[in-house]
Amino acid sequence: MAKHTVVTMPGDGIGNQVLPEALRLLKAVEFDAEYIHADIGWDCWRREGNALPQRTIDLLARHKLGLFGAITSKPKKEAEGELAPELRGKGYSYFSPIVTMRQRFNLDTCVRPCISFPGNPLNFIRKRTDGGFEEPVVNVVVFRQNTEGLYAGVEWTNPPEQVRSALAAHPKFKPFASVPGPDLAISARIITRKAARKICTAAFDWAKKYGYKSVTICEKPNVLRETSGMMEEEAKAVSKDYPGIALWSTNIDAQTMWLTKNPEDYGVVVASNLFGDVISDAFAGLVGGLGFAASGNIGDEVAVFEPTHGSAPKYAELNPPIVNPIAMFLSAVMMLEHVGEAAKARRLREAIAAVVKEGKVRTYDMMRIPGGAKSISQGADSTVQMTDAILARLAKQGPDEARQHAEFAGVRK
Ligand code: NAI
Ligand code: MG
């Protein structure tokens, strides 16, 4: 019997191109695992009226470890229009399977490392005052609260009367009290102390484990006094247990401005759901963007690893596939780390870093050319060629190379 069981959910579009490539690499590092395919995404919605079928939930509940590609989602009307004819008008509504999965398994901690690979042509470059350029080393890990905040889904257009009257009890609601229901949309930003404390603790634990000097709580407590206020309060309380790790507090708006000014100053960054979503994409943009952005959705029992990108439908039918599989590969590396296979994770990360640094094999995004059917004839390498290059590097890896290689979170000094 294999040591690990992984529920693989390629999903839609390019998810089907990048996930199988990740499995080739996991095999090459001799990850002792059995893979069980599970359905998720748009085809499930169309055929079954449910983008996250119960059988997939059951597999995740049983095996507790998932590797996920990407899904397609579309606005409400389009979703209903694409439903199989026999299912239409039967009350099915589309819910994002990712959000559902996060809520169903309480995958409350989202970890998104944004760490620059030396030699990546997409790394952020800053102009110096003397006219020259420099490439700051970005080594940030964003912790995003994954289940609450503005994404909790408690929202209305035309809120029911009880909601309106409850809101009317707040003096600040006065200017909105006479707005007609259909013209009034409300999304509740819900923060619980327990979840706030948990995400802050996870951030500090990571900082301690990987030697980061600071944790930055990125919120907006001067305006969102209650919700961001509670996040900040908990960050302060948690920080007391971690002497030697500084707690910085920034506002989300200012942070996005400072991002390009001094990204090398930040270590671990922690935020509520929406702000964490924003700031992790922003940091990811400094280290190569969607082709490099990996993530882990981690709960107490279940963990699911996925690239941040979506299904990129416009590239899904291209043969050969052209998209960059590295975001998917880095998600697999995170999965290896999560299950305690640190040596295999290091091997894989070293091989990816070496191929990026060498610069001989680059997908279209790494060449800054348009994606499309012509990318390959314009000199870009394909998805499969990128995997092949990493496999070749793994095969050549000396016994000590991966061990010496300390590129990952915090170890990079
Ligand atoms: P997307 O991430 O699928 O693609 C945006 C653009 O980024 C692509 O057109 C492509 O130019 C580039 N890109 C994405 N992944 C890349 C890769 N691995 N290598 C090179 N370039 C890459 O986002 P978009 O177009 O907004 O959404 C497409 C579909 O994906 C939608 O249905 C959306 O709802 C869904 N989506 C799903 C996500 C998920 O599964 N986690 C996340 C984001 C969007
Ligand atoms: Mg996002």
mmCIF file of N, CA and C and ligand atoms in Angstrom, residues 12 14 18 42 68-75 94 97-98 102 289-292 295 306-315 322-328 363-366 371 383, ligand 1:
data_model
loop_
_atom_site.group_PDB
_atom_site.id
_atom_site.type_symbol
_atom_site.label_atom_id
_atom_site.label_comp_id
_atom_site.label_asym_id
_atom_site.label_seq_id
_atom_site.Cartn_x
_atom_site.Cartn_y
_atom_site.Cartn_z
ATOM 1 N N ASP A 12 -11.065 21.967 -14.822
ATOM 2 C CA ASP A 12 -11.367 22.412 -16.183
ATOM 3 C C ASP A 12 -10.127 22.992 -16.872
ATOM 4 N N ILE A 14 -7.003 24.435 -18.438
ATOM 5 C CA ILE A 14 -5.582 24.109 -18.302
ATOM 6 C C ILE A 14 -5.273 23.322 -17.025
ATOM 7 N N VAL A 18 -1.875 20.973 -16.637
ATOM 8 C CA VAL A 18 -0.769 21.124 -15.688
ATOM 9 C C VAL A 18 -0.747 20.045 -14.597
ATOM 10 N N TRP A 42 -16.809 22.791 -14.079
ATOM 11 C CA TRP A 42 -17.883 23.221 -14.959
ATOM 12 C C TRP A 42 -18.655 22.063 -15.576
ATOM 13 N N PHE A 68 -5.250 20.103 -6.689
ATOM 14 C CA PHE A 68 -6.334 20.634 -7.511
ATOM 15 C C PHE A 68 -5.746 21.495 -8.632
ATOM 16 N N GLY A 69 -6.348 21.406 -9.830
ATOM 17 C CA GLY A 69 -5.862 22.208 -10.956
ATOM 18 C C GLY A 69 -6.531 23.564 -10.987
ATOM 19 N N ALA A 70 -7.621 23.667 -11.701
ATOM 20 C CA ALA A 70 -8.360 24.932 -11.789
ATOM 21 C C ALA A 70 -9.766 24.620 -12.282
ATOM 22 N N ILE A 71 -10.670 25.545 -12.034
ATOM 23 C CA ILE A 71 -12.022 25.365 -12.555
ATOM 24 C C ILE A 71 -12.445 26.604 -13.340
ATOM 25 N N THR A 72 -13.489 26.399 -14.133
ATOM 26 C CA THR A 72 -14.126 27.515 -14.824
ATOM 27 C C THR A 72 -15.371 27.876 -14.040
ATOM 28 N N SER A 73 -15.614 29.173 -13.871
ATOM 29 C CA SER A 73 -16.929 29.528 -13.354
ATOM 30 C C SER A 73 -17.457 30.702 -14.175
ATOM 31 N N LYS A 74 -18.761 30.790 -14.261
ATOM 32 C CA LYS A 74 -19.391 31.832 -15.082
ATOM 33 C C LYS A 74 -20.527 32.483 -14.302
ATOM 34 N N PRO A 75 -20.909 33.697 -14.701
ATOM 35 C CA PRO A 75 -21.995 34.380 -13.988
ATOM 36 C C PRO A 75 -23.299 33.575 -14.005
ATOM 37 N N TYR A 94 -25.630 27.703 -9.108
ATOM 38 C CA TYR A 94 -24.201 27.468 -9.192
ATOM 39 C C TYR A 94 -23.486 28.039 -7.975
ATOM 40 N N PRO A 97 -17.059 25.755 -6.589
ATOM 41 C CA PRO A 97 -16.653 24.551 -5.847
ATOM 42 C C PRO A 97 -15.473 24.814 -4.918
ATOM 43 N N ILE A 98 -14.664 25.827 -5.238
ATOM 44 C CA ILE A 98 -13.498 26.094 -4.374
ATOM 45 C C ILE A 98 -13.962 26.706 -3.066
ATOM 46 N N ARG A 102 -13.640 25.048 0.611
ATOM 47 C CA ARG A 102 -13.002 25.728 1.749
ATOM 48 C C ARG A 102 -13.935 25.778 2.944
ATOM 49 N N GLY A 289 4.052 36.268 -11.440
ATOM 50 C CA GLY A 289 2.622 36.235 -11.753
ATOM 51 C C GLY A 289 2.037 34.838 -11.748
ATOM 52 N N LEU A 290 0.952 34.679 -12.515
ATOM 53 C CA LEU A 290 0.138 33.471 -12.396
ATOM 54 C C LEU A 290 0.882 32.176 -12.708
ATOM 55 N N GLY A 291 1.888 32.244 -13.537
ATOM 56 C CA GLY A 291 2.649 31.033 -13.854
ATOM 57 C C GLY A 291 3.514 30.552 -12.696
ATOM 58 N N PHE A 292 3.606 31.369 -11.638
ATOM 59 C CA PHE A 292 4.474 31.025 -10.505
ATOM 60 C C PHE A 292 3.745 31.003 -9.161
ATOM 61 N N SER A 295 -0.476 27.804 -4.026
ATOM 62 C CA SER A 295 -1.148 28.038 -2.749
ATOM 63 C C SER A 295 -1.548 26.735 -2.078
ATOM 64 N N GLU A 306 -3.145 24.059 -4.692
ATOM 65 C CA GLU A 306 -3.585 24.457 -6.039
ATOM 66 C C GLU A 306 -2.799 25.668 -6.526
ATOM 67 N N PRO A 307 -2.580 25.735 -7.854
ATOM 68 C CA PRO A 307 -2.050 26.983 -8.381
ATOM 69 C C PRO A 307 -3.123 28.064 -8.241
ATOM 70 N N THR A 308 -2.698 29.308 -8.203
ATOM 71 C CA THR A 308 -3.661 30.388 -8.017
ATOM 72 C C THR A 308 -4.453 30.680 -9.295
ATOM 73 N N HIS A 309 -3.855 30.346 -10.436
ATOM 74 C CA HIS A 309 -4.521 30.715 -11.697
ATOM 75 C C HIS A 309 -5.800 29.923 -11.918
ATOM 76 N N GLY A 310 -6.585 30.414 -12.886
ATOM 77 C CA GLY A 310 -7.822 29.741 -13.235
ATOM 78 C C GLY A 310 -7.620 28.785 -14.400
ATOM 79 N N SER A 311 -8.701 28.515 -15.124
ATOM 80 C CA SER A 311 -8.679 27.474 -16.157
ATOM 81 C C SER A 311 -8.222 27.988 -17.517
ATOM 82 N N ALA A 312 -7.948 29.309 -17.613
ATOM 83 C CA ALA A 312 -7.474 29.947 -18.858
ATOM 84 C C ALA A 312 -8.085 29.298 -20.104
ATOM 85 N N PRO A 313 -9.414 29.397 -20.269
ATOM 86 C CA PRO A 313 -10.088 28.653 -21.353
ATOM 87 C C PRO A 313 -9.503 28.916 -22.737
ATOM 88 N N LYS A 314 -8.956 30.126 -22.938
ATOM 89 C CA LYS A 314 -8.484 30.409 -24.305
ATOM 90 C C LYS A 314 -7.253 29.575 -24.681
ATOM 91 N N TYR A 315 -6.576 28.998 -23.694
ATOM 92 C CA TYR A 315 -5.421 28.157 -24.000
ATOM 93 C C TYR A 315 -5.703 26.671 -23.824
ATOM 94 N N ILE A 322 0.573 25.303 -23.909
ATOM 95 C CA ILE A 322 1.632 26.311 -23.804
ATOM 96 C C ILE A 322 1.794 26.904 -22.409
ATOM 97 N N VAL A 323 0.840 26.647 -21.523
ATOM 98 C CA VAL A 323 0.877 27.388 -20.249
ATOM 99 C C VAL A 323 2.022 26.927 -19.350
ATOM 100 N N ASN A 324 2.360 27.795 -18.437
ATOM 101 C CA ASN A 324 3.458 27.539 -17.509
ATOM 102 C C ASN A 324 2.981 26.610 -16.378
ATOM 103 N N PRO A 325 3.564 25.439 -16.260
ATOM 104 C CA PRO A 325 3.105 24.514 -15.215
ATOM 105 C C PRO A 325 3.768 24.751 -13.857
ATOM 106 N N ILE A 326 4.651 25.754 -13.755
ATOM 107 C CA ILE A 326 5.435 25.903 -12.518
ATOM 108 C C ILE A 326 4.555 26.209 -11.306
ATOM 109 N N ALA A 327 3.496 26.999 -11.489
ATOM 110 C CA ALA A 327 2.605 27.283 -10.347
ATOM 111 C C ALA A 327 2.021 25.973 -9.799
ATOM 112 N N MET A 328 1.656 25.089 -10.715
ATOM 113 C CA MET A 328 1.137 23.770 -10.303
ATOM 114 C C MET A 328 2.236 22.971 -9.608
ATOM 115 N N THR A 363 8.406 29.020 -20.912
ATOM 116 C CA THR A 363 7.073 29.076 -21.508
ATOM 117 C C THR A 363 6.799 30.519 -21.966
ATOM 118 N N TYR A 364 5.740 30.690 -22.723
ATOM 119 C CA TYR A 364 5.491 31.986 -23.383
ATOM 120 C C TYR A 364 5.465 33.162 -22.405
ATOM 121 N N ASP A 365 4.871 32.919 -21.221
ATOM 122 C CA ASP A 365 4.768 34.020 -20.252
ATOM 123 C C ASP A 365 6.152 34.466 -19.793
ATOM 124 N N MET A 366 7.094 33.515 -19.707
ATOM 125 C CA MET A 366 8.445 33.847 -19.263
ATOM 126 C C MET A 366 9.228 34.577 -20.354
ATOM 127 N N GLY A 371 0.364 34.847 -25.590
ATOM 128 C CA GLY A 371 0.017 33.429 -25.579
ATOM 129 C C GLY A 371 -0.879 33.124 -26.762
ATOM 130 N N THR A 383 4.335 23.422 -22.312
ATOM 131 C CA THR A 383 4.118 22.947 -20.929
ATOM 132 C C THR A 383 4.930 21.672 -20.673
HETATM 133 P P1 NAI B 1 -7.004 32.704 -15.464
HETATM 134 O O1 NAI B 1 -6.070 32.602 -14.317
HETATM 135 O O2 NAI B 1 -7.623 31.439 -15.936
HETATM 136 O O3 NAI B 1 -6.238 33.321 -16.697
HETATM 137 C C1 NAI B 1 -5.904 34.680 -16.836
HETATM 138 C C2 NAI B 1 -4.754 34.807 -17.817
HETATM 139 O O4 NAI B 1 -3.553 34.572 -17.118
HETATM 140 C C3 NAI B 1 -4.763 33.770 -18.918
HETATM 141 O O5 NAI B 1 -5.517 34.161 -19.999
HETATM 142 C C4 NAI B 1 -3.311 33.681 -19.233
HETATM 143 O O6 NAI B 1 -2.955 34.766 -20.049
HETATM 144 C C5 NAI B 1 -2.666 33.843 -17.899
HETATM 145 N N1 NAI B 1 -2.365 32.561 -17.235
HETATM 146 C C6 NAI B 1 -3.114 31.908 -16.309
HETATM 147 N N2 NAI B 1 -2.493 30.795 -15.919
HETATM 148 C C7 NAI B 1 -1.338 30.747 -16.604
HETATM 149 C C8 NAI B 1 -0.252 29.813 -16.638
HETATM 150 N N3 NAI B 1 -0.227 28.717 -15.883
HETATM 151 N N4 NAI B 1 0.764 30.053 -17.487
HETATM 152 C C9 NAI B 1 0.768 31.130 -18.267
HETATM 153 N N5 NAI B 1 -0.211 32.051 -18.276
HETATM 154 C C10 NAI B 1 -1.256 31.853 -17.453
HETATM 155 O O7 NAI B 1 -8.131 33.760 -15.065
HETATM 156 P P2 NAI B 1 -9.419 34.263 -15.876
HETATM 157 O O8 NAI B 1 -9.145 34.326 -17.343
HETATM 158 O O9 NAI B 1 -9.879 35.452 -15.188
HETATM 159 O O10 NAI B 1 -10.506 33.148 -15.628
HETATM 160 C C11 NAI B 1 -10.696 32.015 -16.466
HETATM 161 C C12 NAI B 1 -11.620 31.046 -15.738
HETATM 162 O O11 NAI B 1 -10.958 30.542 -14.579
HETATM 163 C C13 NAI B 1 -12.890 31.707 -15.244
HETATM 164 O O12 NAI B 1 -13.954 30.849 -15.464
HETATM 165 C C14 NAI B 1 -12.644 31.939 -13.770
HETATM 166 O O13 NAI B 1 -13.815 31.943 -13.035
HETATM 167 C C15 NAI B 1 -11.766 30.758 -13.425
HETATM 168 N N6 NAI B 1 -10.853 30.943 -12.292
HETATM 169 C C16 NAI B 1 -10.632 29.859 -11.512
HETATM 170 C C17 NAI B 1 -9.720 29.918 -10.489
HETATM 171 C C18 NAI B 1 -9.402 28.659 -9.774
HETATM 172 O O14 NAI B 1 -9.721 27.592 -10.233
HETATM 173 N N7 NAI B 1 -8.733 28.717 -8.639
HETATM 174 C C19 NAI B 1 -9.027 31.151 -10.146
HETATM 175 C C20 NAI B 1 -9.277 32.226 -11.073
HETATM 176 C C21 NAI B 1 -10.184 32.118 -12.089
#
